[in-house]
């Protein structure tokens, strides 16, 4: 049975009002005096990159393309739209020259790069403004989001460059070496994903401690661990059952199933981790409803 490496959590989730810090090619040097305020800004930068704030990398890969690469391929929804780069997904005819595939590859690694930069800066801090519990809570949330992106990548591409440190742009040689170089096998990627998730599970808050569905909680980590153990070959069903059992007590089904599709029931009792939609006036729009409706979209057989 796959049991967690550690248990228990203390900490503080990101404070509101901090200016998010996103990826830079050459991150600041490790600083043992990094304050809680700066660490919270780095954390918000990772959330922002994942979500796609300011039309960041997550806006495509974690919104539209998450459905395209999953439900469109399985015919649960339409490929749709007037973008011919999407249609090959229904026929399994895309390759590395496909614009969407190239975009997703770049966007996933951009989010991962932002996470690597934040981990690189927060980890060595011994600032008295940030307790060990607060620091670990921040690191755990960041590691969860990095693992989430790598889990998508390994399922989509299999073997891939495993980049877990910031890029070193001091020279062309250091940049090449720090960018991952040769591909790592899927087993190596899964080992890194599990290591991040075990660390996250030991430090993030329980769902009933912080009610925000946007904050990475232990429930979200347990749910992702269950998916990882179900997906990794060979599947470990004992571990799947274990982590599912850890998730179930923290959530409850809505009495009315139709409420899941009602905009008045966002962040409900069934929701484990929910990215907050900011509305069409912001950069984080929502294309998903029209993709399921299919009005004016291409049929699955439109591309041959």
PDB file of C-alpha atoms in Angstrom:
ATOM      1  CA  UNK A   1       0.000   0.000   0.000  1.00  0.00           C
ATOM      2  CA  UNK A   2       1.288   3.469  -0.854  1.00  0.00           C
ATOM      3  CA  UNK A   3       1.104   5.447   2.362  1.00  0.00           C
ATOM      4  CA  UNK A   4       2.247   9.053   2.814  1.00  0.00           C
ATOM      5  CA  UNK A   5       5.806   9.802   3.747  1.00  0.00           C
ATOM      6  CA  UNK A   6       4.774  12.288   6.436  1.00  0.00           C
ATOM      7  CA  UNK A   7       1.620  13.493   8.134  1.00  0.00           C
ATOM      8  CA  UNK A   8       0.428  16.722   9.737  1.00  0.00           C
ATOM      9  CA  UNK A   9       0.600  20.307   8.514  1.00  0.00           C
ATOM     10  CA  UNK A  10       0.996  23.822   9.775  1.00  0.00           C
ATOM     11  CA  UNK A  11       1.317  26.970   7.756  1.00  0.00           C
ATOM     12  CA  UNK A  12      -0.128  30.006   6.102  1.00  0.00           C
ATOM     13  CA  UNK A  13      -1.445  30.296   2.593  1.00  0.00           C
ATOM     14  CA  UNK A  14      -0.578  33.287   0.430  1.00  0.00           C
ATOM     15  CA  UNK A  15      -1.487  36.715   1.748  1.00  0.00           C
ATOM     16  CA  UNK A  16      -3.658  38.950  -0.383  1.00  0.00           C
ATOM     17  CA  UNK A  17      -2.288  42.102  -1.919  1.00  0.00           C
ATOM     18  CA  UNK A  18       1.237  40.955  -2.650  1.00  0.00           C
ATOM     19  CA  UNK A  19       2.654  41.594  -6.110  1.00  0.00           C
ATOM     20  CA  UNK A  20       3.160  38.215  -7.813  1.00  0.00           C
ATOM     21  CA  UNK A  21       6.671  37.327  -8.966  1.00  0.00           C
ATOM     22  CA  UNK A  22       6.952  35.139 -12.060  1.00  0.00           C
ATOM     23  CA  UNK A  23       9.785  33.376 -13.856  1.00  0.00           C
ATOM     24  CA  UNK A  24      12.981  35.110 -14.886  1.00  0.00           C
ATOM     25  CA  UNK A  25      15.741  33.485 -16.905  1.00  0.00           C
ATOM     26  CA  UNK A  26      18.284  34.159 -14.185  1.00  0.00           C
ATOM     27  CA  UNK A  27      16.553  34.089 -10.778  1.00  0.00           C
ATOM     28  CA  UNK A  28      17.834  35.965  -7.786  1.00  0.00           C
ATOM     29  CA  UNK A  29      20.551  34.205  -5.842  1.00  0.00           C
ATOM     30  CA  UNK A  30      19.438  32.171  -2.817  1.00  0.00           C
ATOM     31  CA  UNK A  31      18.938  34.519   0.108  1.00  0.00           C
ATOM     32  CA  UNK A  32      18.696  33.257   3.673  1.00  0.00           C
ATOM     33  CA  UNK A  33      17.071  36.572   4.649  1.00  0.00           C
ATOM     34  CA  UNK A  34      14.157  36.251   2.197  1.00  0.00           C
ATOM     35  CA  UNK A  35      11.113  37.568   4.051  1.00  0.00           C
ATOM     36  CA  UNK A  36       7.644  36.088   4.364  1.00  0.00           C
ATOM     37  CA  UNK A  37       6.260  38.910   2.237  1.00  0.00           C
ATOM     38  CA  UNK A  38       8.658  38.103  -0.609  1.00  0.00           C
ATOM     39  CA  UNK A  39       7.983  34.375  -0.286  1.00  0.00           C
ATOM     40  CA  UNK A  40       4.234  35.001  -0.504  1.00  0.00           C
ATOM     41  CA  UNK A  41       4.772  37.084  -3.637  1.00  0.00           C
ATOM     42  CA  UNK A  42       6.755  34.244  -5.195  1.00  0.00           C
ATOM     43  CA  UNK A  43       3.946  31.829  -4.312  1.00  0.00           C
ATOM     44  CA  UNK A  44       1.357  34.093  -5.895  1.00  0.00           C
ATOM     45  CA  UNK A  45       3.530  34.251  -8.982  1.00  0.00           C
ATOM     46  CA  UNK A  46       3.253  30.465  -9.333  1.00  0.00           C
ATOM     47  CA  UNK A  47      -0.517  30.548  -8.811  1.00  0.00           C
ATOM     48  CA  UNK A  48      -0.733  33.320 -11.405  1.00  0.00           C
ATOM     49  CA  UNK A  49       1.358  31.414 -13.947  1.00  0.00           C
ATOM     50  CA  UNK A  50      -0.743  28.272 -13.432  1.00  0.00           C
ATOM     51  CA  UNK A  51      -4.005  30.191 -13.710  1.00  0.00           C
ATOM     52  CA  UNK A  52      -2.898  32.330 -16.626  1.00  0.00           C
ATOM     53  CA  UNK A  53      -3.202  35.748 -14.994  1.00  0.00           C
ATOM     54  CA  UNK A  54      -2.116  38.517 -17.344  1.00  0.00           C
ATOM     55  CA  UNK A  55      -2.498  36.018 -20.177  1.00  0.00           C
ATOM     56  CA  UNK A  56       0.291  33.959 -18.694  1.00  0.00           C
ATOM     57  CA  UNK A  57       1.208  30.410 -19.780  1.00  0.00           C
ATOM     58  CA  UNK A  58      -1.565  28.683 -17.855  1.00  0.00           C
ATOM     59  CA  UNK A  59      -4.356  30.475 -19.713  1.00  0.00           C
ATOM     60  CA  UNK A  60      -4.181  28.067 -22.643  1.00  0.00           C
ATOM     61  CA  UNK A  61      -2.673  24.868 -21.311  1.00  0.00           C
ATOM     62  CA  UNK A  62      -4.639  24.759 -18.055  1.00  0.00           C
ATOM     63  CA  UNK A  63      -7.946  25.997 -19.481  1.00  0.00           C
ATOM     64  CA  UNK A  64      -8.771  25.303 -23.134  1.00  0.00           C
ATOM     65  CA  UNK A  65      -6.063  22.771 -23.965  1.00  0.00           C
ATOM     66  CA  UNK A  66      -6.734  20.700 -20.840  1.00  0.00           C
ATOM     67  CA  UNK A  67     -10.101  19.835 -22.392  1.00  0.00           C
ATOM     68  CA  UNK A  68      -8.711  19.525 -25.917  1.00  0.00           C
ATOM     69  CA  UNK A  69      -5.967  17.128 -24.846  1.00  0.00           C
ATOM     70  CA  UNK A  70      -8.333  15.065 -22.736  1.00  0.00           C
ATOM     71  CA  UNK A  71     -12.025  15.105 -23.515  1.00  0.00           C
ATOM     72  CA  UNK A  72     -11.679  15.980 -27.209  1.00  0.00           C
ATOM     73  CA  UNK A  73      -9.311  13.084 -27.771  1.00  0.00           C
ATOM     74  CA  UNK A  74     -11.752  10.741 -26.035  1.00  0.00           C
ATOM     75  CA  UNK A  75     -14.751  12.223 -27.947  1.00  0.00           C
ATOM     76  CA  UNK A  76     -16.391  13.538 -24.794  1.00  0.00           C
ATOM     77  CA  UNK A  77     -16.600  16.955 -26.463  1.00  0.00           C
ATOM     78  CA  UNK A  78     -16.046  18.578 -29.838  1.00  0.00           C
ATOM     79  CA  UNK A  79     -12.666  19.568 -31.251  1.00  0.00           C
ATOM     80  CA  UNK A  80     -14.421  22.651 -32.477  1.00  0.00           C
ATOM     81  CA  UNK A  81     -13.705  26.136 -33.653  1.00  0.00           C
ATOM     82  CA  UNK A  82     -12.010  27.535 -36.719  1.00  0.00           C
ATOM     83  CA  UNK A  83      -8.482  26.578 -35.668  1.00  0.00           C
ATOM     84  CA  UNK A  84      -7.265  23.677 -37.834  1.00  0.00           C
ATOM     85  CA  UNK A  85      -4.457  22.879 -35.376  1.00  0.00           C
ATOM     86  CA  UNK A  86      -7.081  21.492 -32.991  1.00  0.00           C
ATOM     87  CA  UNK A  87      -8.826  19.103 -35.387  1.00  0.00           C
ATOM     88  CA  UNK A  88      -6.010  16.499 -35.657  1.00  0.00           C
ATOM     89  CA  UNK A  89      -6.546  15.660 -31.973  1.00  0.00           C
ATOM     90  CA  UNK A  90      -9.762  13.810 -32.853  1.00  0.00           C
ATOM     91  CA  UNK A  91      -7.938  11.640 -35.393  1.00  0.00           C
ATOM     92  CA  UNK A  92      -4.629  11.181 -33.528  1.00  0.00           C
ATOM     93  CA  UNK A  93      -2.727  12.707 -36.449  1.00  0.00           C
ATOM     94  CA  UNK A  94      -0.880  15.541 -34.713  1.00  0.00           C
ATOM     95  CA  UNK A  95       2.899  15.708 -34.291  1.00  0.00           C
ATOM     96  CA  UNK A  96       5.538  18.066 -32.915  1.00  0.00           C
ATOM     97  CA  UNK A  97       4.912  20.526 -35.764  1.00  0.00           C
ATOM     98  CA  UNK A  98       1.363  21.122 -34.556  1.00  0.00           C
ATOM     99  CA  UNK A  99       1.022  24.628 -33.126  1.00  0.00           C
ATOM    100  CA  UNK A 100      -1.073  23.585 -30.151  1.00  0.00           C
ATOM    101  CA  UNK A 101       1.325  20.807 -29.183  1.00  0.00           C
ATOM    102  CA  UNK A 102       4.310  23.161 -29.406  1.00  0.00           C
ATOM    103  CA  UNK A 103       2.434  25.805 -27.393  1.00  0.00           C
ATOM    104  CA  UNK A 104       1.492  23.352 -24.652  1.00  0.00           C
ATOM    105  CA  UNK A 105       5.045  22.057 -24.347  1.00  0.00           C
ATOM    106  CA  UNK A 106       6.312  25.617 -23.932  1.00  0.00           C
ATOM    107  CA  UNK A 107       3.542  26.672 -21.529  1.00  0.00           C
ATOM    108  CA  UNK A 108       3.928  23.660 -19.246  1.00  0.00           C
ATOM    109  CA  UNK A 109       7.635  24.319 -18.884  1.00  0.00           C
ATOM    110  CA  UNK A 110       7.015  28.021 -18.330  1.00  0.00           C
ATOM    111  CA  UNK A 111       4.792  27.260 -15.328  1.00  0.00           C
ATOM    112  CA  UNK A 112       7.354  24.724 -14.109  1.00  0.00           C
ATOM    113  CA  UNK A 113      10.101  27.322 -14.541  1.00  0.00           C
ATOM    114  CA  UNK A 114       8.183  29.796 -12.391  1.00  0.00           C
ATOM    115  CA  UNK A 115       7.788  27.112  -9.725  1.00  0.00           C
ATOM    116  CA  UNK A 116      11.497  26.216  -9.888  1.00  0.00           C
ATOM    117  CA  UNK A 117      12.455  29.856  -9.491  1.00  0.00           C
ATOM    118  CA  UNK A 118      10.215  30.229  -6.433  1.00  0.00           C
ATOM    119  CA  UNK A 119      11.489  27.033  -4.791  1.00  0.00           C
ATOM    120  CA  UNK A 120      15.079  28.087  -5.462  1.00  0.00           C
ATOM    121  CA  UNK A 121      14.555  31.373  -3.620  1.00  0.00           C
ATOM    122  CA  UNK A 122      12.288  30.324  -0.760  1.00  0.00           C
ATOM    123  CA  UNK A 123      14.019  27.072   0.272  1.00  0.00           C
ATOM    124  CA  UNK A 124      17.198  28.554   1.846  1.00  0.00           C
ATOM    125  CA  UNK A 125      15.404  31.292   3.802  1.00  0.00           C
ATOM    126  CA  UNK A 126      15.867  31.362   7.559  1.00  0.00           C
ATOM    127  CA  UNK A 127      14.246  34.766   7.992  1.00  0.00           C
ATOM    128  CA  UNK A 128      12.632  35.308  11.414  1.00  0.00           C
ATOM    129  CA  UNK A 129       9.621  36.762   9.585  1.00  0.00           C
ATOM    130  CA  UNK A 130       8.757  33.278   8.292  1.00  0.00           C
ATOM    131  CA  UNK A 131       8.353  30.293  10.601  1.00  0.00           C
ATOM    132  CA  UNK A 132       9.377  26.839   9.450  1.00  0.00           C
ATOM    133  CA  UNK A 133       5.707  25.893   9.205  1.00  0.00           C
ATOM    134  CA  UNK A 134       4.855  28.873   7.028  1.00  0.00           C
ATOM    135  CA  UNK A 135       7.842  28.223   4.798  1.00  0.00           C
ATOM    136  CA  UNK A 136       6.947  24.565   4.331  1.00  0.00           C
ATOM    137  CA  UNK A 137       3.330  25.475   3.607  1.00  0.00           C
ATOM    138  CA  UNK A 138       4.476  27.774   0.784  1.00  0.00           C
ATOM    139  CA  UNK A 139       6.928  25.199  -0.582  1.00  0.00           C
ATOM    140  CA  UNK A 140       4.260  22.493  -0.472  1.00  0.00           C
ATOM    141  CA  UNK A 141       1.801  24.482  -2.572  1.00  0.00           C
ATOM    142  CA  UNK A 142       4.488  25.240  -5.142  1.00  0.00           C
ATOM    143  CA  UNK A 143       5.608  21.605  -5.339  1.00  0.00           C
ATOM    144  CA  UNK A 144       2.007  20.477  -5.851  1.00  0.00           C
ATOM    145  CA  UNK A 145       1.608  22.782  -8.870  1.00  0.00           C
ATOM    146  CA  UNK A 146       4.922  21.633 -10.331  1.00  0.00           C
ATOM    147  CA  UNK A 147       3.873  17.997  -9.895  1.00  0.00           C
ATOM    148  CA  UNK A 148       0.480  18.756 -11.463  1.00  0.00           C
ATOM    149  CA  UNK A 149       2.139  20.080 -14.628  1.00  0.00           C
ATOM    150  CA  UNK A 150       4.641  17.243 -14.860  1.00  0.00           C
ATOM    151  CA  UNK A 151       1.806  14.734 -14.449  1.00  0.00           C
ATOM    152  CA  UNK A 152       0.145  16.213 -17.531  1.00  0.00           C
ATOM    153  CA  UNK A 153       3.425  16.247 -19.433  1.00  0.00           C
ATOM    154  CA  UNK A 154       4.357  12.637 -18.729  1.00  0.00           C
ATOM    155  CA  UNK A 155       0.894  11.435 -19.752  1.00  0.00           C
ATOM    156  CA  UNK A 156       1.005  13.436 -22.972  1.00  0.00           C
ATOM    157  CA  UNK A 157       4.625  12.877 -24.006  1.00  0.00           C
ATOM    158  CA  UNK A 158       6.078  10.010 -21.973  1.00  0.00           C
ATOM    159  CA  UNK A 159       9.846  10.512 -21.679  1.00  0.00           C
ATOM    160  CA  UNK A 160      10.718  14.200 -21.240  1.00  0.00           C
ATOM    161  CA  UNK A 161      13.396  16.573 -19.917  1.00  0.00           C
ATOM    162  CA  UNK A 162      13.056  16.729 -16.138  1.00  0.00           C
ATOM    163  CA  UNK A 163      13.896  20.282 -15.080  1.00  0.00           C
ATOM    164  CA  UNK A 164      13.718  20.822 -11.328  1.00  0.00           C
ATOM    165  CA  UNK A 165      16.070  23.798 -10.971  1.00  0.00           C
ATOM    166  CA  UNK A 166      15.976  27.300 -12.487  1.00  0.00           C
ATOM    167  CA  UNK A 167      17.595  27.891 -15.853  1.00  0.00           C
ATOM    168  CA  UNK A 168      21.138  29.228 -15.685  1.00  0.00           C
ATOM    169  CA  UNK A 169      21.481  31.838 -18.414  1.00  0.00           C
ATOM    170  CA  UNK A 170      24.982  33.017 -17.516  1.00  0.00           C
ATOM    171  CA  UNK A 171      26.335  31.313 -20.656  1.00  0.00           C
ATOM    172  CA  UNK A 172      24.996  29.316 -23.592  1.00  0.00           C
ATOM    173  CA  UNK A 173      26.609  26.162 -22.196  1.00  0.00           C
ATOM    174  CA  UNK A 174      25.057  26.605 -18.736  1.00  0.00           C
ATOM    175  CA  UNK A 175      21.679  27.348 -20.308  1.00  0.00           C
ATOM    176  CA  UNK A 176      21.745  24.117 -22.324  1.00  0.00           C
ATOM    177  CA  UNK A 177      22.826  22.054 -19.321  1.00  0.00           C
ATOM    178  CA  UNK A 178      20.199  23.555 -17.015  1.00  0.00           C
ATOM    179  CA  UNK A 179      17.370  23.121 -19.525  1.00  0.00           C
ATOM    180  CA  UNK A 180      17.206  19.392 -18.951  1.00  0.00           C
ATOM    181  CA  UNK A 181      19.250  18.037 -21.831  1.00  0.00           C
ATOM    182  CA  UNK A 182      18.387  14.417 -22.546  1.00  0.00           C
ATOM    183  CA  UNK A 183      14.915  13.132 -21.847  1.00  0.00           C
ATOM    184  CA  UNK A 184      14.222  11.253 -18.637  1.00  0.00           C
ATOM    185  CA  UNK A 185      12.123   8.117 -18.769  1.00  0.00           C
ATOM    186  CA  UNK A 186       8.522   8.115 -17.583  1.00  0.00           C
ATOM    187  CA  UNK A 187       9.473   6.197 -14.428  1.00  0.00           C
ATOM    188  CA  UNK A 188      11.949   8.933 -13.475  1.00  0.00           C
ATOM    189  CA  UNK A 189       9.307  11.610 -14.095  1.00  0.00           C
ATOM    190  CA  UNK A 190       6.773   9.756 -11.958  1.00  0.00           C
ATOM    191  CA  UNK A 191       9.334   9.415  -9.145  1.00  0.00           C
ATOM    192  CA  UNK A 192       9.849  13.201  -9.188  1.00  0.00           C
ATOM    193  CA  UNK A 193       6.085  13.800  -9.230  1.00  0.00           C
ATOM    194  CA  UNK A 194       5.567  11.536  -6.234  1.00  0.00           C
ATOM    195  CA  UNK A 195       8.447  13.145  -4.321  1.00  0.00           C
ATOM    196  CA  UNK A 196       6.869  16.589  -4.794  1.00  0.00           C
ATOM    197  CA  UNK A 197       3.431  15.328  -3.783  1.00  0.00           C
ATOM    198  CA  UNK A 198       4.697  13.567  -0.655  1.00  0.00           C
ATOM    199  CA  UNK A 199       6.460  16.792   0.400  1.00  0.00           C
ATOM    200  CA  UNK A 200       3.305  18.783  -0.324  1.00  0.00           C
ATOM    201  CA  UNK A 201       1.112  16.362   1.611  1.00  0.00           C
ATOM    202  CA  UNK A 202       3.281  16.766   4.691  1.00  0.00           C
ATOM    203  CA  UNK A 203       2.889  20.547   4.780  1.00  0.00           C
ATOM    204  CA  UNK A 204      -0.252  21.915   3.120  1.00  0.00           C
ATOM    205  CA  UNK A 205      -3.381  22.578   5.158  1.00  0.00           C
ATOM    206  CA  UNK A 206      -6.369  20.317   5.594  1.00  0.00           C
ATOM    207  CA  UNK A 207      -9.438  21.424   3.581  1.00  0.00           C
ATOM    208  CA  UNK A 208     -11.375  22.282   6.748  1.00  0.00           C
ATOM    209  CA  UNK A 209      -8.610  24.627   7.957  1.00  0.00           C
ATOM    210  CA  UNK A 210      -8.588  26.904   4.917  1.00  0.00           C
ATOM    211  CA  UNK A 211     -11.973  26.855   3.134  1.00  0.00           C
ATOM    212  CA  UNK A 212     -10.616  28.494  -0.039  1.00  0.00           C
ATOM    213  CA  UNK A 213     -10.994  26.090  -2.973  1.00  0.00           C
ATOM    214  CA  UNK A 214      -8.236  27.989  -4.797  1.00  0.00           C
ATOM    215  CA  UNK A 215      -5.643  27.129  -2.164  1.00  0.00           C
ATOM    216  CA  UNK A 216      -3.829  23.820  -2.579  1.00  0.00           C
ATOM    217  CA  UNK A 217      -5.044  21.648   0.297  1.00  0.00           C
ATOM    218  CA  UNK A 218      -4.253  18.169   1.562  1.00  0.00           C
ATOM    219  CA  UNK A 219      -7.447  17.044  -0.169  1.00  0.00           C
ATOM    220  CA  UNK A 220      -6.086  18.201  -3.532  1.00  0.00           C
ATOM    221  CA  UNK A 221      -2.765  16.459  -2.903  1.00  0.00           C
ATOM    222  CA  UNK A 222      -4.444  13.192  -1.903  1.00  0.00           C
ATOM    223  CA  UNK A 223      -6.678  13.318  -4.984  1.00  0.00           C
ATOM    224  CA  UNK A 224      -3.716  13.831  -7.286  1.00  0.00           C
ATOM    225  CA  UNK A 225      -1.763  11.061  -5.577  1.00  0.00           C
ATOM    226  CA  UNK A 226      -4.675   8.707  -6.254  1.00  0.00           C
ATOM    227  CA  UNK A 227      -4.655   9.672  -9.940  1.00  0.00           C
ATOM    228  CA  UNK A 228      -0.886   9.240 -10.199  1.00  0.00           C
ATOM    229  CA  UNK A 229      -0.986   5.744  -8.696  1.00  0.00           C
ATOM    230  CA  UNK A 230      -3.883   4.816 -11.003  1.00  0.00           C
ATOM    231  CA  UNK A 231      -2.037   6.082 -14.085  1.00  0.00           C
ATOM    232  CA  UNK A 232       1.537   5.000 -13.482  1.00  0.00           C
ATOM    233  CA  UNK A 233       2.352   1.602 -14.957  1.00  0.00           C
ATOM    234  CA  UNK A 234       1.835  -0.758 -13.302  1.00  0.00           C
ATOM    235  CA  UNK A 235      -1.053   0.789 -11.401  1.00  0.00           C
ATOM    236  CA  UNK A 236      -0.972   0.468  -7.617  1.00  0.00           C
ATOM    237  CA  UNK A 237      -4.634   0.010  -6.718  1.00  0.00           C
ATOM    238  CA  UNK A 238      -3.955  -0.327  -2.985  1.00  0.00           C
ATOM    239  CA  UNK A 239      -2.431   3.155  -3.017  1.00  0.00           C
ATOM    240  CA  UNK A 240      -5.286   4.475  -5.154  1.00  0.00           C
ATOM    241  CA  UNK A 241      -7.793   3.196  -2.605  1.00  0.00           C
ATOM    242  CA  UNK A 242      -5.735   4.559   0.297  1.00  0.00           C
ATOM    243  CA  UNK A 243      -5.539   8.114  -1.035  1.00  0.00           C
ATOM    244  CA  UNK A 244      -9.165   8.131  -2.204  1.00  0.00           C
ATOM    245  CA  UNK A 245     -10.166   7.158   1.324  1.00  0.00           C
ATOM    246  CA  UNK A 246      -8.179  10.162   2.585  1.00  0.00           C
ATOM    247  CA  UNK A 247     -10.085  12.483   0.251  1.00  0.00           C
ATOM    248  CA  UNK A 248     -13.685  11.330   0.728  1.00  0.00           C
ATOM    249  CA  UNK A 249     -14.329  12.466   4.342  1.00  0.00           C
ATOM    250  CA  UNK A 250     -13.491  16.099   3.521  1.00  0.00           C
ATOM    251  CA  UNK A 251     -16.101  16.545   0.804  1.00  0.00           C
ATOM    252  CA  UNK A 252     -19.811  15.928   0.233  1.00  0.00           C
ATOM    253  CA  UNK A 253     -22.047  15.398  -2.790  1.00  0.00           C
ATOM    254  CA  UNK A 254     -24.519  18.152  -3.609  1.00  0.00           C
ATOM    255  CA  UNK A 255     -28.143  17.119  -3.037  1.00  0.00           C
ATOM    256  CA  UNK A 256     -29.057  18.230  -6.568  1.00  0.00           C
ATOM    257  CA  UNK A 257     -26.745  16.944  -9.319  1.00  0.00           C
ATOM    258  CA  UNK A 258     -27.827  19.750 -11.687  1.00  0.00           C
ATOM    259  CA  UNK A 259     -26.302  22.306  -9.306  1.00  0.00           C
ATOM    260  CA  UNK A 260     -22.850  21.205 -10.457  1.00  0.00           C
ATOM    261  CA  UNK A 261     -23.567  23.038 -13.716  1.00  0.00           C
ATOM    262  CA  UNK A 262     -25.150  26.089 -12.090  1.00  0.00           C
ATOM    263  CA  UNK A 263     -22.953  29.184 -11.852  1.00  0.00           C
ATOM    264  CA  UNK A 264     -24.485  29.861  -8.434  1.00  0.00           C
ATOM    265  CA  UNK A 265     -22.782  26.808  -6.930  1.00  0.00           C
ATOM    266  CA  UNK A 266     -19.108  27.422  -7.614  1.00  0.00           C
ATOM    267  CA  UNK A 267     -16.599  26.247  -4.998  1.00  0.00           C
ATOM    268  CA  UNK A 268     -19.192  23.842  -3.664  1.00  0.00           C
ATOM    269  CA  UNK A 269     -18.826  20.924  -1.284  1.00  0.00           C
ATOM    270  CA  UNK A 270     -17.797  18.566  -4.123  1.00  0.00           C
ATOM    271  CA  UNK A 271     -15.003  20.819  -5.346  1.00  0.00           C
ATOM    272  CA  UNK A 272     -11.489  19.702  -4.387  1.00  0.00           C
ATOM    273  CA  UNK A 273      -9.341  22.339  -6.111  1.00  0.00           C
ATOM    274  CA  UNK A 274     -10.880  25.088  -8.196  1.00  0.00           C
ATOM    275  CA  UNK A 275      -9.191  27.796 -10.253  1.00  0.00           C
ATOM    276  CA  UNK A 276     -11.145  31.016  -9.888  1.00  0.00           C
ATOM    277  CA  UNK A 277     -12.589  32.445 -13.105  1.00  0.00           C
ATOM    278  CA  UNK A 278     -12.210  36.238 -13.220  1.00  0.00           C
ATOM    279  CA  UNK A 279     -14.782  37.062 -15.911  1.00  0.00           C
ATOM    280  CA  UNK A 280     -14.486  38.098 -19.528  1.00  0.00           C
ATOM    281  CA  UNK A 281     -13.257  41.568 -18.610  1.00  0.00           C
ATOM    282  CA  UNK A 282     -10.047  40.019 -17.312  1.00  0.00           C
ATOM    283  CA  UNK A 283      -7.353  37.957 -19.000  1.00  0.00           C
ATOM    284  CA  UNK A 284      -8.703  34.728 -17.507  1.00  0.00           C
ATOM    285  CA  UNK A 285     -11.709  34.082 -19.729  1.00  0.00           C
ATOM    286  CA  UNK A 286     -13.640  30.868 -20.091  1.00  0.00           C
ATOM    287  CA  UNK A 287     -14.067  29.128 -23.449  1.00  0.00           C
ATOM    288  CA  UNK A 288     -15.176  25.795 -22.022  1.00  0.00           C
ATOM    289  CA  UNK A 289     -19.022  26.045 -22.204  1.00  0.00           C
ATOM    290  CA  UNK A 290     -19.086  26.579 -25.972  1.00  0.00           C
ATOM    291  CA  UNK A 291     -16.715  23.667 -26.442  1.00  0.00           C
ATOM    292  CA  UNK A 292     -19.242  21.298 -24.903  1.00  0.00           C
ATOM    293  CA  UNK A 293     -22.283  22.855 -26.571  1.00  0.00           C
ATOM    294  CA  UNK A 294     -20.745  22.492 -30.029  1.00  0.00           C
ATOM    295  CA  UNK A 295     -22.725  25.325 -31.647  1.00  0.00           C
ATOM    296  CA  UNK A 296     -21.011  26.142 -34.936  1.00  0.00           C
ATOM    297  CA  UNK A 297     -18.030  23.926 -34.151  1.00  0.00           C
ATOM    298  CA  UNK A 298     -16.559  21.272 -36.361  1.00  0.00           C
ATOM    299  CA  UNK A 299     -17.807  17.722 -36.057  1.00  0.00           C
ATOM    300  CA  UNK A 300     -15.293  15.094 -34.885  1.00  0.00           C
ATOM    301  CA  UNK A 301     -14.965  13.798 -38.465  1.00  0.00           C
ATOM    302  CA  UNK A 302     -14.394  17.194 -40.071  1.00  0.00           C
ATOM    303  CA  UNK A 303     -10.647  16.639 -40.215  1.00  0.00           C
ATOM    304  CA  UNK A 304      -9.363  13.733 -42.256  1.00  0.00           C
TER     305      UNK A 304
END
